[in-house]
Amino acid sequence: MDKRIETQRLILGDAVAEMRQLSAKSVDLIVTDPPYNLGKDYGNSSDDLIFEDYLSWTKSWLFEADRVLKDDGTLYIFMGVRYISYLYNILERDMGYHFNSWITWYYTQGIGKTKGFSPRHDDILMFTKSKKFNFYLDNIRVPQKYYRSINNMRGANPSNVWEFSHVHYSQKSRENHPTQKPEGLYERMILASSKENDVVLDPFVGSGTALRVTQQLNRQGIGIEKNGAFIDLIEKRLMQSFTGFDSIDARLERVPNDLNDKEVRMTYVKNHVAWFLKNHQDSVDDFIKSVMKKYKNKIDNEEWEFLSSYSKYAHPKQISLF
Ligand SMILES: C[S@@+](CC[C@H](N)C(=O)[O-])C[C@H]1O[C@@H](n2cnc3c(N)ncnc32)[C@H](O)[C@@H]1O
């Protein structure tokens, strides 16, 4: 067992009925990916409602979500193109929530269209319950492209377009669920909008991606799922050992140009691993290898030793890296 499985609460049941059992204003953050009503088979006919029924149902679960969310809480909701404008209206006009960001999850592989443009994004709406809310930008910065003494080397805002691959069927972390999302997406939302020990709710937890992330980030996760087969799968998923989330924004592995001074470079590398690869232990080797490749003509023995201490690669003279 890895970390604090007991702080993750997994509930088998209907999202609306189960949220009714939660105390009012007890949740700091809601991050969720409800059925998009596109006829996916979740084993419970939840994804095939007539248009108006889907909107009424959306309002009913959002009513409970609003009740349990704290006044300074934040809500992130995944949605497909067909209903996203309706969802936006419900949040802003019916519920009086405050729009913050429309995030586009961009992926490079997906279904192909022969008449029309092949879809390559899903979207996430971020709204806050009031104007007073927390946003922890330092937790989610991405590395700069260039070293400049005037640049904030702590990193840049990742913007509202996020590129992550789908969890591929060949990946070890792929679960038997039709719409499993990459953990990297949840990592960013949860780090941006909660702090350790906060309560994070996903009322449509599916294969448990949200709980896997809250578990590793030391948040108290609550996940609700209607299909019992997925509950079994999540319990197993939460017992797996952790070597990093199953997906990473490629920018987190990027080595800035112009790190020409040895002392600056060594300090930067140490910080980069601590800031950007904290939850991606299994990416550290590749990052160090990229540093070695990029700066190989400037690196002396002391620095090779320093870099090798982070890496499974031995001293570069003994290996055929370059
Ligand atoms: C889009 S999937 C979530 C996928 C999830 N983000 C992941 O990464 O695995 C939606 C999930 O909601 C569940 N669901 C549908 N209707 C529900 C309801 N009324 N209450 C609770 N869960 C429901 C489905 O069984 C499905 O697993």
Short mmCIF file of C-alpha atoms and ligand atoms in Angstrom, two decimals:
data_model
loop_
_atom_site.label_atom_id
_atom_site.label_comp_id
_atom_site.label_asym_id
_atom_site.label_seq_id
_atom_site.Cartn_x
_atom_site.Cartn_y
_atom_site.Cartn_z
CA MET A 1 0.00 0.00 0.00
CA ASP A 2 1.26 3.43 -0.84
CA LYS A 3 -0.17 6.49 0.83
CA ARG A 4 -3.14 7.06 3.11
CA ILE A 5 -5.73 4.91 1.39
CA GLU A 6 -7.90 5.46 4.45
CA THR A 7 -8.27 9.16 3.67
CA GLN A 8 -9.96 8.32 0.37
CA ARG A 9 -13.68 7.72 0.66
CA LEU A 10 -15.25 5.68 -2.07
CA ILE A 11 -19.05 5.53 -2.24
CA LEU A 12 -21.14 3.18 -4.36
CA GLY A 13 -24.37 4.92 -5.32
CA ASP A 14 -26.12 7.67 -7.21
CA ALA A 15 -24.36 11.03 -7.26
CA VAL A 16 -27.42 13.09 -6.29
CA ALA A 17 -28.60 10.76 -3.52
CA GLU A 18 -25.11 10.36 -2.07
CA MET A 19 -24.25 14.06 -2.16
CA ARG A 20 -27.45 14.65 -0.16
CA GLN A 21 -25.82 12.67 2.65
CA LEU A 22 -22.81 15.01 2.78
CA SER A 23 -22.85 18.05 5.09
CA ALA A 24 -23.50 21.47 3.62
CA LYS A 25 -20.36 23.47 2.84
CA SER A 26 -18.03 20.59 3.69
CA VAL A 27 -16.10 20.36 0.41
CA ASP A 28 -13.25 22.64 -0.72
CA LEU A 29 -13.06 21.59 -4.35
CA ILE A 30 -15.17 19.64 -6.84
CA VAL A 31 -13.43 18.19 -9.88
CA THR A 32 -15.65 15.99 -11.99
CA ASP A 33 -16.19 14.38 -15.33
CA PRO A 34 -19.90 13.51 -15.64
CA PRO A 35 -21.35 11.46 -18.49
CA TYR A 36 -21.48 13.69 -21.61
CA ASN A 37 -24.71 12.01 -22.80
CA LEU A 38 -23.07 10.57 -25.89
CA GLY A 39 -24.30 7.02 -25.39
CA LYS A 40 -21.18 5.56 -23.76
CA ASP A 41 -21.64 2.22 -22.06
CA TYR A 42 -21.00 2.69 -18.34
CA GLY A 43 -23.11 -0.36 -17.57
CA ASN A 44 -25.89 1.80 -16.10
CA SER A 45 -27.67 3.58 -19.02
CA SER A 46 -26.66 6.92 -17.56
CA ASP A 47 -25.34 8.29 -20.85
CA ASP A 48 -28.38 8.11 -23.07
CA LEU A 49 -30.99 10.61 -21.91
CA ILE A 50 -33.17 12.80 -24.09
CA PHE A 51 -31.79 16.32 -24.43
CA GLU A 52 -34.07 18.09 -21.94
CA ASP A 53 -33.79 15.27 -19.40
CA TYR A 54 -30.02 15.51 -19.52
CA LEU A 55 -30.18 19.24 -18.74
CA SER A 56 -32.65 18.68 -15.87
CA TRP A 57 -30.46 15.95 -14.48
CA THR A 58 -27.39 18.20 -14.79
CA LYS A 59 -29.19 20.88 -12.79
CA SER A 60 -30.16 18.36 -10.12
CA TRP A 61 -26.61 17.17 -9.48
CA LEU A 62 -25.26 20.72 -9.63
CA PHE A 63 -27.83 21.77 -7.02
CA GLU A 64 -26.36 19.24 -4.57
CA ALA A 65 -22.79 20.10 -5.61
CA ASP A 66 -23.51 23.75 -4.80
CA ARG A 67 -24.93 22.83 -1.40
CA VAL A 68 -21.86 20.85 -0.32
CA LEU A 69 -19.26 23.28 -1.71
CA LYS A 70 -17.75 25.84 0.67
CA ASP A 71 -18.27 29.52 -0.13
CA ASP A 72 -14.67 29.92 -1.26
CA GLY A 73 -14.77 26.65 -3.23
CA THR A 74 -14.00 25.95 -6.88
CA LEU A 75 -15.72 23.71 -9.40
CA TYR A 76 -14.11 22.11 -12.46
CA ILE A 77 -16.37 20.18 -14.85
CA PHE A 78 -15.35 18.25 -17.97
CA MET A 79 -17.83 18.52 -20.83
CA GLY A 80 -18.14 17.67 -24.51
CA VAL A 81 -19.05 20.25 -27.14
CA ARG A 82 -22.75 19.37 -27.41
CA TYR A 83 -23.71 20.50 -23.92
CA ILE A 84 -20.94 22.81 -22.82
CA SER A 85 -22.71 26.06 -23.69
CA TYR A 86 -25.78 24.88 -21.74
CA LEU A 87 -23.61 23.95 -18.79
CA TYR A 88 -21.97 27.38 -18.91
CA ASN A 89 -25.41 29.03 -18.80
CA ILE A 90 -26.61 26.92 -15.89
CA LEU A 91 -23.48 27.75 -13.87
CA GLU A 92 -23.47 31.46 -14.61
CA ARG A 93 -27.13 32.37 -14.98
CA ASP A 94 -29.02 29.84 -12.85
CA MET A 95 -26.46 29.33 -10.10
CA GLY A 96 -24.73 32.73 -10.04
CA TYR A 97 -21.27 31.15 -10.13
CA HIS A 98 -18.25 33.12 -11.31
CA PHE A 99 -16.56 32.12 -14.53
CA ASN A 100 -12.82 31.73 -14.22
CA SER A 101 -11.41 29.59 -17.06
CA TRP A 102 -12.40 27.53 -20.07
CA ILE A 103 -9.66 24.92 -20.26
CA THR A 104 -9.07 22.96 -23.42
CA TRP A 105 -7.59 19.51 -23.04
CA TYR A 106 -5.84 18.97 -26.36
CA TYR A 107 -4.82 15.47 -27.46
CA THR A 108 -3.06 14.42 -30.62
CA GLN A 109 -4.79 11.10 -31.21
CA GLY A 110 -8.48 10.31 -31.50
CA ILE A 111 -11.21 9.27 -33.87
CA GLY A 112 -10.95 10.36 -37.48
CA LYS A 113 -13.65 12.05 -39.58
CA THR A 114 -13.73 11.85 -43.36
CA LYS A 115 -16.30 14.62 -43.71
CA GLY A 116 -15.39 17.36 -41.27
CA PHE A 117 -12.53 17.92 -38.86
CA SER A 118 -11.36 15.14 -36.57
CA PRO A 119 -12.00 16.15 -32.95
CA ARG A 120 -8.90 16.66 -30.80
CA HIS A 121 -10.10 18.30 -27.62
CA ASP A 122 -12.39 18.03 -24.62
CA ASP A 123 -13.07 21.02 -22.42
CA ILE A 124 -13.23 21.81 -18.73
CA LEU A 125 -15.15 24.70 -17.21
CA MET A 126 -13.70 26.25 -14.06
CA PHE A 127 -16.13 28.33 -12.01
CA THR A 128 -15.89 29.60 -8.46
CA LYS A 129 -18.72 29.89 -5.98
CA SER A 130 -17.79 33.43 -5.00
CA LYS A 131 -15.19 36.00 -5.91
CA LYS A 132 -13.16 34.94 -2.89
CA PHE A 133 -11.26 31.77 -3.78
CA ASN A 134 -7.73 30.36 -3.63
CA PHE A 135 -5.51 29.69 -6.62
CA TYR A 136 -2.04 28.27 -5.96
CA LEU A 137 -0.20 29.26 -9.12
CA ASP A 138 3.24 28.26 -7.80
CA ASN A 139 2.03 24.66 -7.58
CA ILE A 140 1.34 24.40 -11.28
CA ARG A 141 3.89 26.52 -13.11
CA VAL A 142 5.67 25.11 -16.17
CA PRO A 143 9.39 25.59 -16.92
CA GLN A 144 10.58 28.58 -18.94
CA LYS A 145 11.99 27.99 -22.43
CA TYR A 146 15.07 30.16 -21.82
CA TYR A 147 17.21 30.99 -18.85
CA ARG A 148 17.29 34.78 -18.38
CA SER A 149 18.17 36.41 -15.09
CA ILE A 150 15.03 38.56 -15.47
CA ASN A 151 12.77 35.54 -16.08
CA ASN A 152 10.96 33.97 -13.18
CA MET A 153 12.67 30.59 -13.29
CA ARG A 154 10.03 29.24 -10.91
CA GLY A 155 8.11 28.91 -14.17
CA ALA A 156 5.23 30.29 -16.20
CA ASN A 157 1.45 29.97 -16.02
CA PRO A 158 0.51 26.80 -17.96
CA SER A 159 -2.27 28.71 -19.85
CA ASN A 160 -5.72 27.30 -20.59
CA VAL A 161 -4.65 24.82 -23.29
CA TRP A 162 -3.31 21.60 -21.82
CA GLU A 163 -1.83 18.86 -23.94
CA PHE A 164 -1.96 15.34 -22.54
CA SER A 165 -2.21 12.03 -24.37
CA HIS A 166 -5.08 9.69 -23.56
CA VAL A 167 -4.15 6.80 -21.30
CA HIS A 168 -3.33 4.28 -23.99
CA TYR A 169 -4.56 0.67 -23.86
CA SER A 170 -0.96 -0.54 -23.76
CA GLN A 171 -0.14 1.53 -20.62
CA LYS A 172 0.16 -0.30 -17.32
CA SER A 173 -2.13 2.25 -15.67
CA ARG A 174 -4.96 1.74 -18.21
CA GLU A 175 -8.08 0.53 -16.41
CA ASN A 176 -11.10 -1.26 -17.83
CA HIS A 177 -13.21 1.90 -18.11
CA PRO A 178 -14.38 3.54 -21.37
CA THR A 179 -13.50 7.15 -20.52
CA GLN A 180 -10.53 7.06 -18.17
CA LYS A 181 -8.84 10.47 -18.07
CA PRO A 182 -5.09 11.15 -17.68
CA GLU A 183 -4.00 11.74 -14.09
CA GLY A 184 -1.96 14.77 -15.17
CA LEU A 185 -5.15 16.76 -15.83
CA TYR A 186 -6.45 16.13 -12.33
CA GLU A 187 -3.03 16.77 -10.82
CA ARG A 188 -3.03 20.31 -12.23
CA MET A 189 -6.60 21.18 -11.17
CA ILE A 190 -6.20 19.76 -7.68
CA LEU A 191 -2.82 21.42 -7.07
CA ALA A 192 -4.12 24.76 -8.39
CA SER A 193 -7.27 24.88 -6.30
CA SER A 194 -6.68 22.99 -3.05
CA LYS A 195 -4.10 22.55 -0.34
CA GLU A 196 -3.04 19.49 1.67
CA ASN A 197 -5.84 17.90 3.74
CA ASP A 198 -8.56 19.79 1.86
CA VAL A 199 -11.67 17.82 0.93
CA VAL A 200 -11.96 17.15 -2.82
CA LEU A 201 -15.12 15.58 -4.28
CA ASP A 202 -15.69 13.79 -7.59
CA PRO A 203 -19.35 12.63 -7.78
CA PHE A 204 -18.71 10.70 -11.05
CA VAL A 205 -15.41 9.08 -10.19
CA GLY A 206 -15.40 6.39 -12.92
CA SER A 207 -12.12 4.48 -12.79
CA GLY A 208 -10.99 6.55 -9.78
CA THR A 209 -8.58 8.96 -11.44
CA ALA A 210 -9.53 11.79 -9.08
CA LEU A 211 -9.02 9.60 -6.00
CA ARG A 212 -5.68 8.30 -7.23
CA VAL A 213 -4.52 11.89 -7.51
CA THR A 214 -5.99 13.13 -4.20
CA GLN A 215 -4.42 10.11 -2.50
CA GLN A 216 -0.95 10.98 -3.77
CA LEU A 217 -1.33 14.73 -3.15
CA ASN A 218 -2.48 14.24 0.46
CA ARG A 219 -6.01 15.56 -0.03
CA GLN A 220 -9.10 13.93 1.46
CA GLY A 221 -10.84 12.53 -1.59
CA ILE A 222 -14.51 11.56 -1.85
CA GLY A 223 -15.53 9.63 -4.96
CA ILE A 224 -19.06 8.52 -5.89
CA GLU A 225 -19.73 5.93 -8.58
CA LYS A 226 -22.92 4.17 -9.61
CA ASN A 227 -21.34 1.09 -11.17
CA GLY A 228 -20.08 -1.47 -8.62
CA ALA A 229 -17.61 -3.01 -11.07
CA PHE A 230 -15.73 0.30 -11.18
CA ILE A 231 -15.67 0.46 -7.37
CA ASP A 232 -13.75 -2.85 -7.26
CA LEU A 233 -11.34 -1.56 -9.85
CA ILE A 234 -10.71 1.68 -7.90
CA GLU A 235 -9.97 -0.20 -4.69
CA LYS A 236 -7.24 -2.11 -6.52
CA ARG A 237 -5.98 1.06 -8.20
CA LEU A 238 -5.52 2.80 -4.84
CA MET A 239 -3.38 -0.09 -3.60
CA GLN A 240 -0.87 0.16 -6.44
CA SER A 241 2.61 1.51 -5.78
CA PHE A 242 3.32 5.01 -7.02
CA THR A 243 6.24 6.11 -9.19
CA GLY A 244 4.63 9.17 -10.74
CA PHE A 245 1.30 10.09 -12.31
CA ASP A 246 0.45 8.24 -15.53
CA SER A 247 0.74 11.33 -17.73
CA ILE A 248 2.84 14.46 -17.83
CA ASP A 249 2.64 17.79 -19.66
CA ALA A 250 5.72 17.57 -21.93
CA ARG A 251 6.67 21.11 -20.90
CA LEU A 252 7.52 19.83 -17.41
CA GLU A 253 10.39 17.82 -18.90
CA ARG A 254 11.80 20.66 -20.96
CA VAL A 255 15.35 21.89 -20.34
CA PRO A 256 15.68 25.68 -20.75
CA ASN A 257 18.16 27.05 -23.29
CA ASP A 258 21.03 29.33 -22.24
CA LEU A 259 21.79 27.74 -18.88
CA ASN A 260 25.43 28.51 -19.63
CA ASP A 261 26.87 29.09 -16.17
CA LYS A 262 27.71 25.93 -14.24
CA GLU A 263 26.52 27.15 -10.82
CA VAL A 264 23.28 28.51 -12.24
CA ARG A 265 22.71 25.28 -14.15
CA MET A 266 23.27 23.03 -11.12
CA THR A 267 20.95 25.12 -8.95
CA TYR A 268 18.37 25.15 -11.71
CA VAL A 269 18.47 21.37 -12.18
CA LYS A 270 18.00 20.80 -8.45
CA ASN A 271 15.05 23.21 -8.41
CA HIS A 272 13.54 21.81 -11.58
CA VAL A 273 13.36 18.30 -10.13
CA ALA A 274 11.87 19.60 -6.87
CA TRP A 275 9.36 21.99 -8.44
CA PHE A 276 8.24 20.40 -11.67
CA LEU A 277 8.89 16.67 -11.31
CA LYS A 278 7.82 16.29 -7.69
CA ASN A 279 5.00 13.90 -8.64
CA HIS A 280 6.78 12.44 -11.67
CA GLN A 281 9.68 10.52 -10.24
CA ASP A 282 9.74 8.30 -13.33
CA SER A 283 10.47 11.30 -15.58
CA VAL A 284 13.58 12.45 -13.70
CA ASP A 285 15.96 10.16 -15.62
CA ASP A 286 14.84 11.47 -18.98
CA PHE A 287 15.07 15.06 -17.83
CA ILE A 288 18.65 14.57 -16.56
CA LYS A 289 19.56 12.83 -19.80
CA SER A 290 18.24 15.85 -21.74
CA VAL A 291 20.35 18.19 -19.58
CA MET A 292 23.42 16.02 -20.26
CA LYS A 293 22.74 16.06 -23.99
CA LYS A 294 22.05 19.75 -24.25
CA TYR A 295 25.02 20.92 -22.19
CA LYS A 296 27.50 18.08 -22.73
CA ASN A 297 30.29 20.37 -23.95
CA LYS A 298 30.09 22.58 -20.85
CA ILE A 299 29.81 19.93 -18.13
CA ASP A 300 32.91 19.14 -16.02
CA ASN A 301 33.55 16.08 -13.85
CA GLU A 302 32.00 17.57 -10.75
CA GLU A 303 28.78 18.37 -12.63
CA TRP A 304 28.65 14.94 -14.28
CA GLU A 305 28.80 13.41 -10.81
CA PHE A 306 26.05 15.74 -9.62
CA LEU A 307 23.80 14.89 -12.57
CA SER A 308 24.52 11.17 -12.31
CA SER A 309 23.35 11.21 -8.70
CA TYR A 310 19.81 11.89 -10.00
CA SER A 311 19.91 9.36 -12.75
CA LYS A 312 20.04 5.67 -13.39
CA TYR A 313 22.51 6.49 -16.15
CA ALA A 314 26.04 5.91 -15.02
CA HIS A 315 28.90 8.29 -15.67
CA PRO A 316 28.50 9.46 -19.28
CA LYS A 317 31.97 8.20 -20.22
CA GLN A 318 30.77 4.65 -19.58
CA ILE A 319 27.58 4.90 -21.55
CA SER A 320 26.60 5.43 -25.12
CA LEU A 321 24.15 8.23 -24.47
CA PHE A 322 25.56 10.79 -26.80
C1 LIG B 1 -17.05 10.13 -17.75
S1 LIG B 1 -17.01 8.86 -16.58
C2 LIG B 1 -15.79 9.40 -15.42
C3 LIG B 1 -14.40 8.94 -15.79
C4 LIG B 1 -13.33 9.37 -14.81
N1 LIG B 1 -13.03 10.75 -14.92
C5 LIG B 1 -12.07 8.57 -14.99
O1 LIG B 1 -10.98 9.14 -15.21
O2 LIG B 1 -12.14 7.36 -14.90
C6 LIG B 1 -18.51 9.08 -15.73
C7 LIG B 1 -18.81 8.05 -14.66
O3 LIG B 1 -20.01 8.43 -13.97
C8 LIG B 1 -20.72 7.26 -13.60
N2 LIG B 1 -22.13 7.65 -13.37
C9 LIG B 1 -23.08 7.86 -14.29
N3 LIG B 1 -24.24 8.26 -13.70
C10 LIG B 1 -23.98 8.33 -12.39
C11 LIG B 1 -24.75 8.70 -11.26
N4 LIG B 1 -26.01 9.10 -11.37
N5 LIG B 1 -24.16 8.66 -10.05
C12 LIG B 1 -22.86 8.27 -9.90
N6 LIG B 1 -22.09 7.89 -10.94
C13 LIG B 1 -22.63 7.93 -12.16
C14 LIG B 1 -20.51 6.33 -14.78
O4 LIG B 1 -20.73 4.98 -14.38
C15 LIG B 1 -19.07 6.64 -15.20
O5 LIG B 1 -18.16 5.74 -14.60
#
